[in-house]
Structures are given as structure tokens and as C-alpha cells.
CSV table of C-alpha atoms in Angstrom, one decimal:
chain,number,residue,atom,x,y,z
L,1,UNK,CA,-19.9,9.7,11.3
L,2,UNK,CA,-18.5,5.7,11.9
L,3,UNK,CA,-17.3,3.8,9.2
L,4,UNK,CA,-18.5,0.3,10.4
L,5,UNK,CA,-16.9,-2.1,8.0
L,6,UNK,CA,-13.8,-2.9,10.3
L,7,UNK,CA,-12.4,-6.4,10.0
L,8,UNK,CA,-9.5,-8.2,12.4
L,9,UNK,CA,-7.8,-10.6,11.5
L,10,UNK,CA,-4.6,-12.5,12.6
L,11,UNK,CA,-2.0,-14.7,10.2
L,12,UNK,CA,-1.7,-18.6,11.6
L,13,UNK,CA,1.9,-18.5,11.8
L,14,UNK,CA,2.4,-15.7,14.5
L,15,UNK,CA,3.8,-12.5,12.3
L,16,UNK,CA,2.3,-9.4,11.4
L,17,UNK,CA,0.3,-8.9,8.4
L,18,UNK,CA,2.2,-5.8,6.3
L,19,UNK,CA,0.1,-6.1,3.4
L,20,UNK,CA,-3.5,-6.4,2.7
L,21,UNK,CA,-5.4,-6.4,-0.1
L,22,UNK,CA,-9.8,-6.0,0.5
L,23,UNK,CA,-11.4,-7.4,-3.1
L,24,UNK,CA,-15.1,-8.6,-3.0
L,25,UNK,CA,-15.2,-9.2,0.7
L,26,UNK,CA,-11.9,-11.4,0.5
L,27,UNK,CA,-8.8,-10.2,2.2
L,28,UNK,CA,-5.2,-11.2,1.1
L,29,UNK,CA,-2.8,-10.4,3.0
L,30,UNK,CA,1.3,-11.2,3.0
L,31,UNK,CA,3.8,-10.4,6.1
L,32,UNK,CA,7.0,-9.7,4.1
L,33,UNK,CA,9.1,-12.7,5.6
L,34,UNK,CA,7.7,-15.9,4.5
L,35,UNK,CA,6.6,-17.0,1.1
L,36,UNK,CA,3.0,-17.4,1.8
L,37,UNK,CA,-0.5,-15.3,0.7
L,38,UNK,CA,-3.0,-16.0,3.1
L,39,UNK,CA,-6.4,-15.2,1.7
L,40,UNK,CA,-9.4,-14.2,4.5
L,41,UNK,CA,-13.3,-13.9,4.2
L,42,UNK,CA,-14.7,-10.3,5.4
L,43,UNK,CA,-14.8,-12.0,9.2
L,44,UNK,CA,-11.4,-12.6,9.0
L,45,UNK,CA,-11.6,-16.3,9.0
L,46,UNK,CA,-8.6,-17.7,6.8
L,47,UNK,CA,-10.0,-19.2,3.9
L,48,UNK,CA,-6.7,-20.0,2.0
L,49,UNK,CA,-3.0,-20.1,1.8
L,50,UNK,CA,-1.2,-20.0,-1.9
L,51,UNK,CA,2.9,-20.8,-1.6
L,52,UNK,CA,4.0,-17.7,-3.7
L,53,UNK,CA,7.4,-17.6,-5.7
L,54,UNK,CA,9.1,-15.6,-3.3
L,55,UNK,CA,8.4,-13.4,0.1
L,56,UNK,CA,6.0,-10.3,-0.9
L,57,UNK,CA,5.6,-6.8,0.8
L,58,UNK,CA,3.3,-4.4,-0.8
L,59,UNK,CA,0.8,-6.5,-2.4
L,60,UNK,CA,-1.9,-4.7,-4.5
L,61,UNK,CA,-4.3,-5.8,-6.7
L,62,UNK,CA,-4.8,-4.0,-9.9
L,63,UNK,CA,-8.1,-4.4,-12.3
L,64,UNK,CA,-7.7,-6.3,-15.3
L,65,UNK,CA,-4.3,-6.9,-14.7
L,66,UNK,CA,-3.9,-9.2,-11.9
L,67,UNK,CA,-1.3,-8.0,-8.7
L,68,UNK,CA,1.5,-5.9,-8.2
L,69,UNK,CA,4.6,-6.5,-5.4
L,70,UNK,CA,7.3,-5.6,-3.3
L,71,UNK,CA,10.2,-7.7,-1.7
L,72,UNK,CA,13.0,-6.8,0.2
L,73,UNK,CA,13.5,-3.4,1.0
L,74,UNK,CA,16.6,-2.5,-0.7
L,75,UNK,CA,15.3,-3.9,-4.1
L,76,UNK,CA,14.2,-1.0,-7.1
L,77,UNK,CA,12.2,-4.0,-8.9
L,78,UNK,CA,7.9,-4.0,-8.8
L,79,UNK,CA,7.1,-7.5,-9.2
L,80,UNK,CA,3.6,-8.5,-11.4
L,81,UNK,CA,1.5,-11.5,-10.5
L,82,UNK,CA,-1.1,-12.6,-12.4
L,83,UNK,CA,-4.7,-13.4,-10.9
L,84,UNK,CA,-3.2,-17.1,-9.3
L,85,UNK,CA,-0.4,-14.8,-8.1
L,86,UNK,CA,2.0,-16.1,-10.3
L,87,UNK,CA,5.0,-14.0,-10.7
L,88,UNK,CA,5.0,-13.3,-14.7
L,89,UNK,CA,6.9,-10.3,-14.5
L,90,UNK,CA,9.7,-7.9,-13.3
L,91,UNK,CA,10.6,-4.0,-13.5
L,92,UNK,CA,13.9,-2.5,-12.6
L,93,UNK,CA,13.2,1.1,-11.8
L,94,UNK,CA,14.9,4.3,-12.5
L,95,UNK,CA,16.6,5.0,-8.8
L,96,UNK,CA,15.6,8.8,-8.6
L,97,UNK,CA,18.7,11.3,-8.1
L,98,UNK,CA,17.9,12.6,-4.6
L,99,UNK,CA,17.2,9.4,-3.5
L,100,UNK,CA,20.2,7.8,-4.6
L,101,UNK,CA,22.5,10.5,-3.1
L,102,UNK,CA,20.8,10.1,0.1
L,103,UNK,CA,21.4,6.5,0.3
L,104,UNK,CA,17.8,6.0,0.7
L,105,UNK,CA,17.2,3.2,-2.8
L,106,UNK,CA,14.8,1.2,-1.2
L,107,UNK,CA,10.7,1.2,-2.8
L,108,UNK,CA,8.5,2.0,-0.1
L,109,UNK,CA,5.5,1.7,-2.0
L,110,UNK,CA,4.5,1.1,-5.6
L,111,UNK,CA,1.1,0.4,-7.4
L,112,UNK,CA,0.5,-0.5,-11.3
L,113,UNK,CA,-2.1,2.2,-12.8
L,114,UNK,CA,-3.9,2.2,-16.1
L,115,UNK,CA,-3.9,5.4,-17.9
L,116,UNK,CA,-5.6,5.7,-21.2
L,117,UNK,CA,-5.0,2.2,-21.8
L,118,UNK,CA,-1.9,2.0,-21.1
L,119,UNK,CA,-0.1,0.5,-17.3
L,120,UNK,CA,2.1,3.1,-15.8
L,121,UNK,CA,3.8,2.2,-12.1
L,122,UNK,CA,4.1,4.4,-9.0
L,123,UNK,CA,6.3,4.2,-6.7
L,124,UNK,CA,6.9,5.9,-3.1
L,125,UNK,CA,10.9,6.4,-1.8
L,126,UNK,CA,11.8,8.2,1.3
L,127,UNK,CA,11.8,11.7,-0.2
L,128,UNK,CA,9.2,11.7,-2.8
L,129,UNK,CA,6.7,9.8,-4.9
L,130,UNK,CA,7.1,9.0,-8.8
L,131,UNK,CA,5.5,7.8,-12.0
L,132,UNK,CA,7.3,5.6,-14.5
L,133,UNK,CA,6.5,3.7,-17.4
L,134,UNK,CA,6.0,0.1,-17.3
L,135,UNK,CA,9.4,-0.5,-18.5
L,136,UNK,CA,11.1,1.2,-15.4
L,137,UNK,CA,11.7,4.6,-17.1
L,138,UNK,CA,11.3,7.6,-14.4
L,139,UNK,CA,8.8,10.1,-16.0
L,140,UNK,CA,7.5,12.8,-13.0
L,141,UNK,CA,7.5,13.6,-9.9
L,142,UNK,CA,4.2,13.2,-8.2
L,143,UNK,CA,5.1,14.9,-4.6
L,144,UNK,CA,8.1,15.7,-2.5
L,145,UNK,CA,8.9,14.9,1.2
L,146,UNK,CA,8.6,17.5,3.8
L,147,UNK,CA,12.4,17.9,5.4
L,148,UNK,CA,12.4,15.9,8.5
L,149,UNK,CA,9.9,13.2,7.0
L,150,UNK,CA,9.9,9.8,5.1
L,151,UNK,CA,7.2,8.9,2.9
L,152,UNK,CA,6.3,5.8,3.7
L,153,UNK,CA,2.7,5.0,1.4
L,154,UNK,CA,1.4,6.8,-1.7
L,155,UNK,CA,-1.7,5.5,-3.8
L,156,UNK,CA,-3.4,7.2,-6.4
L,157,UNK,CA,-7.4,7.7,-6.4
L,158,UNK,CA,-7.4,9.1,-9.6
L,159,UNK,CA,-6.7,11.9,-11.9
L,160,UNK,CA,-4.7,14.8,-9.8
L,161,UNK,CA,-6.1,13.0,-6.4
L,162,UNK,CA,-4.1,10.6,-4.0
L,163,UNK,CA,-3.6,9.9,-0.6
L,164,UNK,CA,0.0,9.5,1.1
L,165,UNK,CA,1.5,8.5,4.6
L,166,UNK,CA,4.8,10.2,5.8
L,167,UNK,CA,6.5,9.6,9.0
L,168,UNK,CA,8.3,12.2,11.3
L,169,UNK,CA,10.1,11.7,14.4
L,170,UNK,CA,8.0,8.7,15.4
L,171,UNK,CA,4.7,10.5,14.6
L,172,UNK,CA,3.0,9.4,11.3
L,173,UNK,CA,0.5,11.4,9.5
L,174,UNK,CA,-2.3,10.3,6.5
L,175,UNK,CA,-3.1,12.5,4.0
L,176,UNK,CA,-5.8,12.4,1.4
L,177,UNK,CA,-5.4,15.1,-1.6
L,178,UNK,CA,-8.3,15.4,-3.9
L,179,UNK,CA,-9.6,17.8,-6.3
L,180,UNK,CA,-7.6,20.2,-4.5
L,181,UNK,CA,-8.2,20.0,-1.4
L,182,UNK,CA,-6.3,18.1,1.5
L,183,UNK,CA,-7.1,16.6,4.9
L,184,UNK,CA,-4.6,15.0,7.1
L,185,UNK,CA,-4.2,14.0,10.5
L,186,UNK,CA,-1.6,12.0,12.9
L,187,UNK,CA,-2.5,9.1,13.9
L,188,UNK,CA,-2.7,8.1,17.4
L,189,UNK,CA,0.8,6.0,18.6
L,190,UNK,CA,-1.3,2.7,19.5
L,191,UNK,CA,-1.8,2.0,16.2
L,192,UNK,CA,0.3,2.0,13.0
L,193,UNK,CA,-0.5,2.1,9.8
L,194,UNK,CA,1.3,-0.9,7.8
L,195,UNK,CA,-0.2,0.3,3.9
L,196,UNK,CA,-3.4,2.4,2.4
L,197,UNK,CA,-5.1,0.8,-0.6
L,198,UNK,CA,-8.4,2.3,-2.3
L,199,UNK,CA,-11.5,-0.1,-2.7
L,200,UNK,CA,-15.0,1.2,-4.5
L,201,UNK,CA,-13.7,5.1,-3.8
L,202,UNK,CA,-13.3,4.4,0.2
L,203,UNK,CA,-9.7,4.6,0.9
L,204,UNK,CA,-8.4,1.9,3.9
L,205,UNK,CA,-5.8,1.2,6.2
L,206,UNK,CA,-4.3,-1.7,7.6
L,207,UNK,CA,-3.0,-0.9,10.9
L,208,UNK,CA,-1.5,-2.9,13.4
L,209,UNK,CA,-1.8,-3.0,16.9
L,210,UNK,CA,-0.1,-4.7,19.9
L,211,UNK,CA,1.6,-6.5,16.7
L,212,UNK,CA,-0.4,-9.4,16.1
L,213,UNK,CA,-4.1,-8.3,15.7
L,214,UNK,CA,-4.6,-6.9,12.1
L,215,UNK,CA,-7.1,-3.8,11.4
L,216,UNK,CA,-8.9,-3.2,8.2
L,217,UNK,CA,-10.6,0.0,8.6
L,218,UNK,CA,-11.8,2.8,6.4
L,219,UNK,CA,-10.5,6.0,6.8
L,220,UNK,CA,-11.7,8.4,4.0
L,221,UNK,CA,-15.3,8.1,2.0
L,222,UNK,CA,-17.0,11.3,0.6
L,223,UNK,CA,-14.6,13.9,2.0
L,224,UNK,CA,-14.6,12.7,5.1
L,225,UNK,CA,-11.5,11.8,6.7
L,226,UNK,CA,-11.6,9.8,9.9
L,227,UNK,CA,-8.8,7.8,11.3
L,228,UNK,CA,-9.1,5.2,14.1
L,229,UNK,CA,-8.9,7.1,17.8
């Protein structure tokens, strides 16, 4: 089976996008180091550029709530936007124990969920992944970090399900848990996955190759897991 609802895109000023959002056919997209969104149609034409409050990593778009962000790597603050991406918000979160004795502070990946009404954050470090509250408080640990690897993504699909990236001596590997069973491979070292994000239950990643081009492809839909070759 071929997922067929690729798109390619690349951003006018020359980086790397490391951060794409797919919403109705629109892309946005951020590359970490300048303070610009860059919004794309689905045949990766750029469509529009918004001048954001500061430089964004991470971007994801939430529901009924609007966005939620990363800066610089060393920072424990999730950043919310609203639907204009205007920054209304900040959380500091709760540094987890292992990670702060391992030096290793710095979000890799966070997302703002909505359980039974009420916004909860997730939020991906080197060893683990874990839910807080939406004032920063540290309430579970949602998985753990083989030894030897760095968790670099983790997004939820739902109740008990998610899918997660990890990284191991240059190798990187996506995994999708759900309803108990799990399906991972390694992807192939021409391409590298930059974030997952979920859209209408198919699960994507943006991946880079030879830097500058951009790939939005599905990798899991119905059980199937199938990553770019």
C-alpha cells in the first residue's frame, strides 16, 4: 500500500523547515531560527508569512485552542498562541528528576491535549515522555527511554495510544503504540525525520532531505505503518 498525499515544499529564506503543521490542506511551518510562520497550500506554494513574537520550534496546532510551541532548546516553557499566532501564554514545566541529573533540561517535544474538558501538556525530554497539568505541574510518566537512546518526538493519538521517535547511535527509529500493539521501524539515513503530528487519524512526518527540500508524508493510517524508503 502507498500513501499518496506527499507534499514538498521549501522556505524562501534558505533554512530548513523543523516544524510543520498540515490543517485543511494548509501547511505552516517554522525553522527554529528566525521569527517567521510561513504558511503553504497542499502544493507547497507559500501562501503567507506572519512575523511571530519570537523564533518557534515545535509548532502544533491544537483544536479549539489555537497553537502550542517551542523555542530554544534549553528552555522548560510550552508557549500558547492563539489562532493569529499570538503568543497569549507561557508554562514553566516541572524539570523531571532523571532528567535534570543527567543534564539533559531541554523539551524536545510538547503538545497541549484536551482531556475531559480540561487542557493537559505533554512533553518529550531525552529519557522519557510526561503529562503535566496546564500549570506546569509534572503528573505521570507516559514512557521511558531505552539506555543508549534519546527520545526525540512523542504525540498522543488518543487514549492509551501514541506514537514516538527515539534516536540511537545515529540511527533513528518511529514507533506507533495503539491499543496495544506496536510497529516500529528505522528509518533509512537519507532522510530525517524533523517532528510527527497526527491529522484526521493518519499520523505524518516531516522529514528532511539533502537539507533544504521539506517532506510531508504519511507514515501510519489503519494499522499500517509505512515509512519513506
Amino acid at each position: 500500500m502507498i500513501f499518496n498525499d506527499r507534499t514538498i515544499f521549501t522556505l524562501n529564506n534558505s533554512l530548513a523547515a523543523i516544524s510543520a503543521v498540515k490543517r485543511n490542506e494548509a501547511i505552516t511551518a517554522t525553522d527554529g531560527q528566525s521569527r517567521q510562520i510561513l504558511v503553504f497550500n497542499a502544493d507547497g506554494v507559500q501562501t503567507d508569512c506572519v512575523s511571530a513574537t519570537r523564533a518557534y520550534r515545535r509548532l502544533r496546532h491544537i483544536n479549539d485552542i489555537g497553537y502550542s510551541a517551542l523555542s530554544c532548546c534549553e528552555s522548560p516553557d510550552v508557549y500558547m498562541l492563539d489562532s493569529g499566532f499570538n503568543e497569549i501564554a507561557r508554562v514553566t514545566l516541572d524539570i523531571p528528576c532523571d532528567c535534570a541529573k543527567s543534564g539533559t533540561n531541554g523539551i524536545s517535544d510538547a503538545e497541549l491535549i484536551l482531556r475531559g474538558g480540561e487542557i493537559f501538556i505533554t512533553a518529550a525530554f531525552a529519557k522519557g515522555a510526561y503529562l503535566f497539568n496546564k500549570s506546569g505541574e509534572r503528573l505521570s510518566r507516559l514512557c521511558k527511554a531505552d539506555c543508549g537512546e534519546m527520545l526525540t518526538d512523542f504525540i498522543t493519538l488518543g487514549e492509551d495510544s501514541y506514537a514516538f521517535a527515539t534516536l540511537c547511535k545515529g540511527a533513528q527509529t518511529v514507533s506507533v503504540s495503539e491499543n496495544g500493539c506496536v510497529y516500529s521501524g528505522v528509518l533509512p539515513r537519507k532522510y530525517v525525520l524533523r517532528m510527527l503530528f497526527c491529522e484526521n487519524a493518519k499520523v505524518y512526518g516531516l522529514f528532511g532531505r539533502n537539507y533544504l527540500y521539506n517532506h510531508i508524508i504519511p507514515i501510519y493510517v489503519n494499522g499500517i505503518l509505512l515509512l519513506p524508503q
